[in-house]
Amino acid sequence: METLKIFLAGRWCEGRGEEMSSVFPADGSVNARLRAANVEDVNEAVAAAEKAWRDPSWRGLVPHQRAAILHRVSDLITEQVEELAQLQTRDNGKPLAETRGLVMSAAATARYFAAACEVLEGELPTQRNRDAMTLSQYQPLGVIAAITPWNSPIASEMQKVAPALAAGNAVVLKPAEATPLMALKLAELFEQAGLPAGLLSVLPGKGSVIGEALARHPLVKKISFTGGTSTGRHLAHIAAEKLIPTSLELGGKSPTIVLEDADLEQAARGICYGIFSSAGQACIAGSRLFVHRSLYQPLLTRLCELTAGLRIGNPLQAGVHLGPLISHKHRQSVADYVALAQQEGGRVLIGGEAPADPQLAQGSYYLPTIIEGLSNSARTCQEEIFGPVLVVLPFDDEQQLIEQANDSIYGLAAGIWSRDFARSMALAEQLETGTVWINTYKTFSISTPFGGFKQSGLGREKGLHGIQAYMQQKSLYLSLNNQPNCWSN
Ligand code: NAD
């Protein structure tokens, strides 16, 4: 078992906070121990970051030179996909097939933002004034606080660190309590790639202590947060007091919709993947299913068959579909929701308990679960469970369907299964969500903006917006007549 150090302003050192550990959720074994950061560490990291981003050795780099560092990081990741995937699987229990995908997506994200910083241009607005020419440039914001959750560390961390650095900022990253390993590994890779000291610090520790101190620090000029909606709202209050921008990627309760002309097999497989991959611990999990009554029974039968065939087990083994949940505490919260669904009138069609297999007894496993018989207003249909639990509701009328699908505080994603593309597009337009998948689910492209409507978030990550979100625009007026200003213009 390893003892880890934190990465503070270019130095590997022991944190000055409490002891913490990373635990393999499949069997409770400890992967590594470390001392968390404390508030003094936060202050030191932010002060160093402020100095580092202003330093001419960083500020003076042309985009091509910043891009070169990101390309090196991407290469380093690509050379060790397997080791990194194992590390992330140990940290949060996701099956290797999924963590490999996340690692490769992090490499692609670094490469994309390397390219984006090279091609990002200022603006030359239409010239409307004969006495002055105007230009508009993008400049970095300064020190960025990046705060991340435990469910997809390497991907969500790279989605913040790469664009923020590409834009010329410095970053202080606070990973989730449960998953410090990947963020510290990323620090190592950026160091190897030649990122100057101070531009990236990684400070594991409690959100309420380290995250809070970081967000409140006067030199932090943006909070980039991915996590739960209530934490996001709290951070938005802090940002409002400081008048600084935020990017908030928050929770979801995403509807998937099966129209009467859907390809049943394609829909059933997509729905199964959309809710049960990552054991449902995904902000975009398709956790509320609306099925046209004409397809309801056959689709549900097929969905239960597919669900029964999913392999649940050690996430380090090949062929496993569902690993454990992040912790026993989280499993209890999922189990409590299933009990609540039953009190609300729901019928559990499959799952609804921990697996009986004694080999899985040490891990925080929970069987993939399908529940019917609830109304959309039930708490289990409205609240984010963040586990392998699907609620299924039939519908008859498209207008009622749209009202129910939109009847949620969340608006992160939605899925539509239908052979009628024009009808799907018309329906997609009416869904109040930041992403809509048609005849697919959880498909991603780094060049396509991602973010939520309503209480699922503010701002967008990915795409060129993803780098502009870490910059501010400055407009310049250049006199064309060299005359003193007159009072009347
Ligand atoms: P969380 O909100 O509990 O924690 C997220 C991060 O915030 C952690 O690093 C935590 O330590 C920190 N934090 C907690 N309190 C804080 C405070 N007072 N000040 C500053 N930081 C604080 O969320 P979680 O349980 O780690 O993650 C699950 C949630 O994340 C789910 O709601 C899920 O939907 C959401 N999520 C959203 C996206 C997205 O892109 N929209 C992606 C992944 C996860």
Coordinates of C-alpha atoms and ligand atoms in Angstrom, one line a residue:
M1 CA 0.0 0.0 0.0
E2 CA 1.4 3.4 -1.1
T3 CA 1.6 6.6 1.0
L4 CA 0.9 9.5 -1.4
K5 CA 2.0 13.1 -1.3
I6 CA 0.0 16.0 -2.5
F7 CA 1.2 18.2 -5.3
L8 CA 1.6 21.8 -4.0
A9 CA 2.9 24.5 -6.3
G10 CA 5.4 22.1 -8.0
R11 CA 6.5 20.2 -4.9
W12 CA 5.4 16.8 -3.7
C13 CA 4.9 17.1 0.0
E14 CA 2.8 15.8 2.8
G15 CA -0.5 17.7 3.2
R16 CA -1.0 19.5 6.5
G17 CA -4.6 18.2 6.9
E18 CA -6.2 15.0 8.2
E19 CA -5.4 11.5 7.1
M20 CA -7.4 10.1 4.3
S21 CA -7.3 7.0 2.0
S22 CA -8.4 5.7 -1.3
V23 CA -10.4 2.4 -1.0
F24 CA -11.1 -0.2 -3.7
P25 CA -14.9 -0.4 -3.5
A26 CA -14.9 -4.0 -4.7
D27 CA -13.5 -5.4 -1.5
G28 CA -12.7 -2.5 0.9
S29 CA -9.0 -2.8 0.6
V30 CA -7.0 0.4 0.9
N31 CA -5.2 1.5 -2.3
A32 CA -3.2 4.3 -0.7
R33 CA -3.1 6.6 2.2
L34 CA -2.3 10.3 2.4
R35 CA -2.5 13.4 4.5
A36 CA -5.0 15.8 3.0
A37 CA -4.3 19.4 2.3
N38 CA -5.4 22.0 4.9
V39 CA -6.3 25.7 4.5
E40 CA -2.7 26.8 4.7
D41 CA -1.9 24.5 1.8
V42 CA -4.8 26.1 -0.2
N43 CA -3.4 29.6 0.5
E44 CA 0.0 28.6 -0.5
A45 CA -1.2 26.9 -3.8
V46 CA -3.3 29.8 -4.8
A47 CA -0.5 32.4 -4.1
A48 CA 1.9 30.3 -6.2
A49 CA -0.7 29.9 -8.9
E50 CA -1.3 33.7 -9.0
K51 CA 2.5 34.3 -9.4
A52 CA 2.9 31.5 -12.0
W53 CA 0.2 32.6 -14.4
R54 CA 1.4 36.2 -14.3
D55 CA 5.0 35.1 -14.9
P56 CA 6.4 36.1 -18.3
S57 CA 7.7 32.6 -18.7
W58 CA 4.1 31.4 -18.9
R59 CA 2.2 34.6 -20.0
G60 CA 4.8 35.1 -22.7
L61 CA 4.3 31.7 -24.3
V62 CA 2.6 31.7 -27.7
P63 CA -0.3 29.3 -28.0
H64 CA 1.8 26.8 -29.9
Q65 CA 4.1 26.5 -26.8
R66 CA 1.3 25.9 -24.4
A67 CA -0.2 23.4 -26.8
A68 CA 3.1 21.5 -26.9
I69 CA 2.7 20.8 -23.2
L70 CA -0.8 19.4 -23.6
H71 CA 0.3 17.3 -26.5
R72 CA 3.1 15.8 -24.4
V73 CA 0.5 15.0 -21.6
S74 CA -1.7 13.4 -24.2
D75 CA 1.1 11.2 -25.4
L76 CA 2.1 10.2 -21.9
I77 CA -1.5 9.2 -21.2
T78 CA -1.7 7.2 -24.4
E79 CA 1.5 5.3 -23.5
Q80 CA -0.1 4.0 -20.3
V81 CA -3.8 3.6 -20.9
E82 CA -3.9 0.2 -19.1
E83 CA -2.1 1.4 -15.9
L84 CA -4.2 4.5 -15.7
A85 CA -7.4 2.6 -16.3
Q86 CA -6.5 0.2 -13.5
L87 CA -5.7 3.1 -11.2
Q88 CA -9.1 4.7 -11.8
T89 CA -10.9 1.3 -11.4
R90 CA -9.2 0.8 -8.1
D91 CA -10.1 4.3 -7.0
N92 CA -13.8 4.2 -7.9
G93 CA -14.8 0.7 -8.9
K94 CA -15.8 1.3 -12.5
P95 CA -15.2 -1.7 -14.8
L96 CA -12.0 -1.6 -16.7
A97 CA -13.7 -1.4 -20.1
E98 CA -15.2 1.9 -19.0
T99 CA -12.2 3.4 -17.3
R100 CA -10.1 2.6 -20.5
G101 CA -12.6 4.7 -22.4
L102 CA -12.3 7.5 -19.9
V103 CA -8.5 7.5 -20.0
M104 CA -8.6 7.7 -23.8
S105 CA -11.1 10.5 -23.7
A106 CA -8.8 12.4 -21.4
A107 CA -5.9 12.0 -23.9
A108 CA -8.2 13.3 -26.6
T109 CA -9.4 16.2 -24.5
A110 CA -5.8 17.4 -23.9
R111 CA -5.1 17.1 -27.7
Y112 CA -8.4 18.9 -28.6
F113 CA -7.7 21.9 -26.3
A114 CA -4.1 22.0 -27.5
A115 CA -5.5 22.5 -31.0
A116 CA -8.2 24.9 -29.7
C117 CA -5.7 27.3 -28.2
E118 CA -3.8 27.4 -31.4
V119 CA -6.9 28.2 -33.6
L120 CA -8.8 30.4 -31.1
E121 CA -8.9 33.9 -32.7
G122 CA -9.8 37.3 -31.4
E123 CA -12.5 39.2 -33.2
L124 CA -12.4 42.1 -35.6
P125 CA -15.9 43.6 -35.2
T126 CA -17.6 45.3 -38.2
Q127 CA -16.0 48.7 -38.2
R128 CA -18.7 51.4 -37.6
N129 CA -16.6 54.3 -36.5
R130 CA -14.3 56.1 -38.9
D131 CA -12.2 57.6 -36.1
A132 CA -11.2 54.3 -34.5
M133 CA -10.6 50.8 -35.4
T134 CA -11.8 48.1 -32.9
L135 CA -10.4 44.7 -32.0
S136 CA -11.5 42.2 -29.4
Q137 CA -9.0 39.8 -27.8
Y138 CA -9.3 36.8 -25.3
Q139 CA -7.2 36.9 -22.2
P140 CA -6.9 34.4 -19.3
L141 CA -8.8 34.9 -16.1
G142 CA -6.0 34.0 -13.6
V143 CA -6.3 31.3 -11.0
I144 CA -9.0 28.7 -11.6
A145 CA -10.5 26.5 -8.8
A146 CA -11.4 23.2 -10.3
I147 CA -13.6 21.0 -8.1
T148 CA -14.5 17.5 -9.3
P149 CA -16.7 14.5 -8.3
W150 CA -15.7 10.8 -7.9
N151 CA -17.6 9.2 -10.7
S152 CA -15.3 9.9 -13.8
P153 CA -12.2 11.6 -12.3
I154 CA -9.7 11.5 -15.2
A155 CA -12.2 12.7 -17.8
S156 CA -13.9 15.4 -15.7
E157 CA -10.5 16.6 -14.4
M158 CA -9.0 16.9 -17.8
Q159 CA -12.1 18.6 -19.1
K160 CA -11.2 21.5 -16.7
V161 CA -7.5 21.4 -16.4
A162 CA -6.7 21.2 -20.2
P163 CA -8.8 24.2 -21.4
A164 CA -7.9 26.3 -18.4
L165 CA -4.2 25.8 -19.0
A166 CA -4.6 26.1 -22.8
A167 CA -6.2 29.5 -22.2
G168 CA -3.2 30.6 -20.1
N169 CA -4.5 30.3 -16.6
A170 CA -3.2 28.4 -13.5
V171 CA -5.3 25.7 -11.9
V172 CA -5.8 24.5 -8.3
L173 CA -7.6 21.2 -8.5
K174 CA -9.5 19.7 -5.6
P175 CA -10.6 16.1 -6.4
A176 CA -13.4 14.3 -4.6
E177 CA -12.6 12.8 -1.2
A178 CA -13.1 9.2 -2.4
T179 CA -10.9 9.5 -5.5
P180 CA -7.6 11.4 -5.1
L181 CA -5.4 8.9 -7.1
M182 CA -6.1 10.1 -10.6
A183 CA -5.8 13.8 -10.0
L184 CA -2.4 13.2 -8.3
K185 CA -1.4 11.1 -11.3
L186 CA -2.4 13.8 -13.7
A187 CA -0.2 16.2 -11.7
E188 CA 2.7 13.8 -12.2
L189 CA 2.0 13.7 -16.0
F190 CA 1.8 17.5 -16.3
E191 CA 5.1 17.8 -14.4
Q192 CA 6.7 15.3 -16.7
A193 CA 5.4 17.2 -19.7
G194 CA 7.3 20.3 -18.5
L195 CA 4.5 22.4 -17.1
P196 CA 6.2 25.2 -15.1
A197 CA 5.8 24.9 -11.3
G198 CA 2.9 26.6 -9.6
L199 CA 0.5 26.4 -12.6
L200 CA -1.1 23.2 -11.3
S201 CA -1.6 22.1 -7.7
V202 CA -3.7 19.1 -6.7
L203 CA -5.1 19.3 -3.2
P204 CA -7.1 16.3 -2.0
G205 CA -9.3 17.0 1.1
K206 CA -12.8 17.6 2.3
G207 CA -15.1 19.6 0.1
S208 CA -16.4 21.6 3.1
V209 CA -12.9 22.5 4.1
I210 CA -10.5 22.6 1.1
G211 CA -13.1 23.1 -1.6
E212 CA -14.8 25.9 0.4
A213 CA -11.5 27.7 1.2
L214 CA -10.4 27.4 -2.4
A215 CA -13.7 28.8 -3.8
R216 CA -13.7 31.7 -1.3
H217 CA -10.1 32.6 -1.9
P218 CA -10.0 36.2 -3.1
L219 CA -7.4 35.4 -5.8
V220 CA -9.5 32.6 -7.3
K221 CA -11.1 34.2 -10.4
K222 CA -13.4 31.3 -11.5
I223 CA -14.9 28.2 -10.0
S224 CA -15.3 25.3 -12.4
F225 CA -17.3 22.7 -10.6
T226 CA -18.8 19.3 -11.4
G227 CA -20.8 17.6 -8.8
G228 CA -24.2 17.6 -7.1
T229 CA -26.8 20.4 -7.5
S230 CA -26.9 21.4 -3.9
T231 CA -23.1 21.8 -3.7
G232 CA -23.2 23.7 -7.1
R233 CA -25.9 26.1 -5.7
H234 CA -23.7 26.7 -2.6
L235 CA -20.7 27.5 -4.8
A236 CA -22.8 29.8 -7.0
H237 CA -23.6 31.8 -3.9
I238 CA -19.9 32.1 -3.1
A239 CA -19.2 33.1 -6.7
A240 CA -22.0 35.7 -6.6
E241 CA -20.5 37.3 -3.5
K242 CA -17.2 37.5 -5.2
L243 CA -18.7 38.4 -8.6
I244 CA -16.7 35.8 -10.4
P245 CA -17.8 33.4 -13.2
T246 CA -18.7 29.7 -12.6
S247 CA -19.1 26.6 -14.7
L248 CA -21.5 24.3 -13.0
E249 CA -22.0 20.7 -14.3
L250 CA -24.6 19.3 -11.9
G251 CA -27.0 16.4 -11.4
G252 CA -29.7 14.9 -13.6
K253 CA -32.8 12.7 -13.8
S254 CA -32.7 12.1 -17.6
P255 CA -35.8 10.9 -19.5
T256 CA -35.5 8.3 -22.2
I257 CA -38.4 8.0 -24.5
V258 CA -39.5 5.1 -26.7
L259 CA -42.0 6.0 -29.4
E260 CA -44.3 3.4 -30.9
D261 CA -42.2 3.1 -34.1
A262 CA -38.9 2.4 -32.3
D263 CA -36.6 -0.5 -33.2
L264 CA -37.3 -2.5 -30.0
E265 CA -34.1 -4.4 -29.8
Q266 CA -31.9 -1.3 -30.4
A267 CA -33.9 0.7 -27.9
A268 CA -33.8 -2.0 -25.2
R269 CA -30.0 -2.3 -25.5
G270 CA -29.5 1.4 -25.5
I271 CA -31.7 1.9 -22.5
C272 CA -29.9 -0.8 -20.6
Y273 CA -26.5 0.7 -21.3
G274 CA -27.8 4.2 -20.7
I275 CA -28.9 3.4 -17.1
F276 CA -26.7 0.5 -16.0
S277 CA -23.3 1.4 -17.3
S278 CA -21.2 2.9 -14.5
A279 CA -23.7 1.1 -12.2
G280 CA -25.9 4.2 -12.8
Q281 CA -23.4 6.5 -11.2
A282 CA -23.5 8.9 -14.1
C283 CA -25.0 12.4 -14.2
I284 CA -26.4 11.6 -17.6
A285 CA -27.8 8.1 -16.6
G286 CA -31.1 7.6 -18.4
S287 CA -33.0 6.9 -15.2
R288 CA -36.6 7.7 -16.2
L289 CA -38.0 5.7 -19.0
F290 CA -41.2 6.6 -20.9
V291 CA -42.5 3.9 -23.3
H292 CA -45.5 4.2 -25.6
R293 CA -48.1 1.9 -24.3
S294 CA -48.2 -0.2 -27.5
L295 CA -44.6 -1.2 -26.9
Y296 CA -44.6 -1.2 -23.1
Q297 CA -44.9 -4.9 -22.3
P298 CA -42.6 -6.3 -25.1
L299 CA -40.0 -3.6 -24.3
L300 CA -40.1 -4.2 -20.6
T301 CA -39.8 -8.0 -21.1
R302 CA -36.7 -7.6 -23.3
L303 CA -35.2 -5.0 -20.9
C304 CA -35.6 -7.4 -18.0
E305 CA -34.0 -10.2 -20.0
L306 CA -31.0 -8.0 -20.9
T307 CA -30.7 -6.8 -17.3
A308 CA -30.7 -10.4 -16.0
G309 CA -27.8 -11.1 -18.4
L310 CA -25.6 -8.3 -17.1
R311 CA -22.5 -9.5 -15.3
I312 CA -21.9 -7.9 -12.0
G313 CA -18.5 -8.5 -10.3
N314 CA -14.9 -7.4 -9.8
P315 CA -14.4 -4.4 -12.0
L316 CA -10.8 -5.5 -12.7
Q317 CA -12.1 -8.6 -14.5
A318 CA -12.8 -8.7 -18.2
G319 CA -16.4 -8.9 -19.3
V320 CA -17.9 -7.3 -16.2
H321 CA -20.7 -4.8 -16.9
L322 CA -21.4 -3.5 -13.4
G323 CA -18.8 -3.0 -10.6
P324 CA -19.6 -1.9 -7.1
L325 CA -21.0 1.4 -6.1
I326 CA -18.5 3.9 -4.7
S327 CA -19.2 3.0 -1.0
H328 CA -21.4 1.1 1.4
K329 CA -22.9 4.4 2.5
H330 CA -23.9 5.2 -1.1
R331 CA -25.3 1.7 -1.6
Q332 CA -27.5 2.3 1.5
S333 CA -28.8 5.5 0.0
V334 CA -29.7 3.6 -3.3
A335 CA -31.4 0.9 -1.3
D336 CA -33.3 3.5 0.7
Y337 CA -34.6 5.0 -2.6
V338 CA -35.8 1.5 -3.7
A339 CA -37.6 1.1 -0.4
L340 CA -39.2 4.5 -0.9
A341 CA -40.3 3.6 -4.4
Q342 CA -42.1 0.6 -3.0
Q343 CA -43.8 2.8 -0.4
E344 CA -44.8 5.1 -3.2
G345 CA -46.6 2.2 -5.0
G346 CA -43.7 1.0 -7.2
R347 CA -43.2 -2.7 -8.1
V348 CA -39.7 -4.0 -8.4
L349 CA -39.5 -6.1 -11.6
I350 CA -35.8 -7.1 -11.2
G351 CA -33.0 -6.4 -8.8
G352 CA -33.9 -4.3 -5.7
E353 CA -31.2 -5.8 -3.5
A354 CA -27.5 -6.5 -3.1
P355 CA -26.2 -9.6 -5.0
A356 CA -26.3 -12.9 -3.1
D357 CA -23.0 -14.1 -4.4
P358 CA -20.7 -14.5 -1.3
Q359 CA -17.7 -13.5 -3.4
L360 CA -19.1 -10.0 -3.7
A361 CA -20.0 -9.7 0.0
Q362 CA -17.2 -7.3 0.8
G363 CA -17.9 -4.9 -2.0
S364 CA -20.7 -2.2 -2.2
Y365 CA -22.5 -4.0 -5.0
Y366 CA -26.2 -3.4 -5.9
L367 CA -28.2 -5.3 -8.5
P368 CA -29.5 -3.4 -11.6
T369 CA -33.1 -2.6 -10.7
I370 CA -36.2 -1.8 -12.7
I371 CA -39.3 -0.4 -11.1
E372 CA -42.8 0.2 -12.6
G373 CA -46.1 1.5 -11.3
L374 CA -44.9 4.9 -10.1
S375 CA -46.3 8.3 -11.2
N376 CA -43.8 10.8 -12.5
S377 CA -44.4 13.0 -9.4
A378 CA -43.1 10.2 -7.1
R379 CA -39.9 11.2 -5.3
T380 CA -38.1 8.2 -6.9
C381 CA -39.1 9.7 -10.3
Q382 CA -38.0 13.2 -9.4
E383 CA -34.8 12.8 -7.3
E384 CA -31.4 11.8 -8.6
I385 CA -30.6 8.3 -7.2
F386 CA -27.2 8.0 -8.8
G387 CA -27.3 4.2 -8.9
P388 CA -28.5 1.3 -11.1
V389 CA -32.2 2.1 -10.7
L390 CA -34.6 2.6 -13.6
V391 CA -38.2 3.8 -13.3
V392 CA -40.5 2.9 -16.2
L393 CA -43.7 4.7 -17.1
P394 CA -46.1 4.1 -20.0
F395 CA -47.5 7.0 -22.1
D396 CA -50.3 7.3 -24.6
D397 CA -50.3 10.9 -25.7
E398 CA -47.3 12.8 -27.0
Q399 CA -48.2 16.1 -25.4
Q400 CA -48.5 14.6 -22.0
L401 CA -45.3 12.8 -22.5
I402 CA -43.5 16.1 -23.2
E403 CA -45.0 17.6 -20.1
Q404 CA -43.9 14.7 -17.9
A405 CA -40.4 14.5 -19.4
N406 CA -39.9 18.2 -18.7
D407 CA -41.5 18.0 -15.3
S408 CA -38.2 17.8 -13.4
I409 CA -35.9 20.3 -11.7
Y410 CA -33.1 18.8 -13.8
G411 CA -32.4 19.2 -17.5
L412 CA -29.2 17.5 -18.3
A413 CA -29.9 14.9 -21.0
A414 CA -32.6 12.9 -22.8
G415 CA -32.9 10.0 -25.2
I416 CA -35.4 9.3 -28.0
W417 CA -35.8 6.0 -29.7
S418 CA -37.8 6.1 -32.9
R419 CA -37.5 5.3 -36.6
D420 CA -39.1 8.7 -37.5
F421 CA -36.2 11.1 -37.6
A422 CA -38.3 14.2 -38.3
R423 CA -40.7 13.4 -35.4
S424 CA -37.7 12.8 -33.1
M425 CA -36.2 16.1 -34.1
A426 CA -39.4 17.9 -33.4
L427 CA -39.6 16.2 -30.0
A428 CA -36.0 16.9 -29.2
E429 CA -36.6 20.6 -29.7
Q430 CA -39.3 20.5 -27.0
L431 CA -37.2 18.7 -24.4
E432 CA -35.7 21.0 -21.8
T433 CA -32.3 19.3 -21.7
G434 CA -28.7 20.3 -22.6
T435 CA -28.2 17.1 -24.7
V436 CA -30.6 14.9 -26.6
W437 CA -29.5 11.6 -28.0
I438 CA -31.6 10.1 -30.9
N439 CA -31.3 6.3 -31.3
T440 CA -28.1 6.3 -29.2
Y441 CA -27.2 7.2 -25.6
K442 CA -24.1 8.4 -23.8
T443 CA -22.3 9.0 -27.1
F444 CA -19.8 11.9 -26.8
S445 CA -17.8 14.2 -29.0
I446 CA -15.2 16.5 -27.4
S447 CA -16.0 19.2 -30.0
T448 CA -19.7 19.3 -29.0
P449 CA -20.6 21.5 -26.0
F450 CA -22.0 19.7 -22.9
G451 CA -23.9 21.1 -20.0
G452 CA -27.3 21.4 -18.4
F453 CA -30.6 23.3 -18.6
K454 CA -32.4 24.2 -15.4
Q455 CA -30.8 22.9 -12.2
S456 CA -28.4 20.6 -14.1
G457 CA -25.9 23.4 -14.5
L458 CA -24.6 26.7 -15.9
G459 CA -22.2 27.1 -18.8
R460 CA -20.8 24.5 -21.2
E461 CA -17.7 22.4 -21.2
K462 CA -16.1 20.9 -24.4
G463 CA -16.0 22.5 -27.8
L464 CA -14.6 26.0 -28.4
H465 CA -16.9 27.3 -25.6
G466 CA -14.9 25.0 -23.3
I467 CA -11.8 27.2 -23.7
Q468 CA -13.6 30.5 -24.0
A469 CA -15.1 29.7 -20.6
Y470 CA -11.7 30.2 -19.1
M471 CA -11.0 33.6 -20.8
Q472 CA -12.3 37.1 -20.7
Q473 CA -12.8 39.4 -23.7
K474 CA -11.0 42.7 -23.9
S475 CA -11.9 45.3 -26.6
L476 CA -9.4 47.7 -28.0
Y477 CA -10.0 51.0 -29.8
L478 CA -7.2 52.3 -32.0
S479 CA -7.5 55.9 -33.1
L480 CA -7.4 56.4 -36.9
N481 CA -7.2 60.2 -36.9
N482 CA -4.8 61.1 -34.1
Q483 CA -7.0 64.1 -33.1
P484 CA -7.8 65.1 -29.6
N485 CA -11.2 63.7 -28.5
C486 CA -14.1 66.1 -28.9
W487 CA -17.0 66.2 -26.5
S488 CA -19.8 65.4 -28.9
N489 CA -19.0 61.9 -30.2
Ligands
NAD1 P1 -20.6 16.5 -4.5 O1 -21.3 17.7 -4.9 O2 -20.9 15.9 -3.2 O3 -19.0 16.7 -4.6 C1 -18.4 17.2 -5.7 C2 -17.1 17.9 -5.3 O4 -17.4 19.0 -4.5 C3 -16.2 17.0 -4.4 O5 -14.9 17.3 -4.7 C4 -16.5 17.6 -3.0 O6 -15.5 17.4 -2.1 C5 -16.7 19.1 -3.3 N1 -17.4 19.8 -2.3 C6 -18.4 19.4 -1.5 N2 -18.8 20.4 -0.6 C7 -18.1 21.5 -1.0 C8 -18.1 22.8 -0.6 N3 -18.8 23.3 0.5 N4 -17.3 23.7 -1.2 C9 -16.5 23.3 -2.2 N5 -16.4 22.0 -2.7 C10 -17.3 21.1 -2.1 O7 -20.9 15.4 -5.7 P2 -20.4 13.9 -5.7 O8 -21.2 13.1 -4.8 O9 -18.9 13.8 -5.6 O10 -20.8 13.6 -7.3 C11 -22.0 13.1 -7.7 C12 -22.8 14.3 -8.3 O11 -22.0 14.8 -9.4 C13 -24.1 13.8 -8.9 O12 -25.1 14.7 -8.5 C14 -23.8 13.9 -10.4 O13 -25.0 14.0 -11.2 C15 -22.9 15.0 -10.5 N6 -22.1 15.0 -11.7 C16 -22.4 15.9 -12.7 C17 -21.7 15.8 -13.9 C18 -22.0 16.7 -15.1 O14 -21.2 16.9 -16.0 N7 -23.2 17.4 -15.1 C19 -20.7 14.8 -14.1 C20 -20.4 14.0 -13.1 C21 -21.1 14.1 -11.9

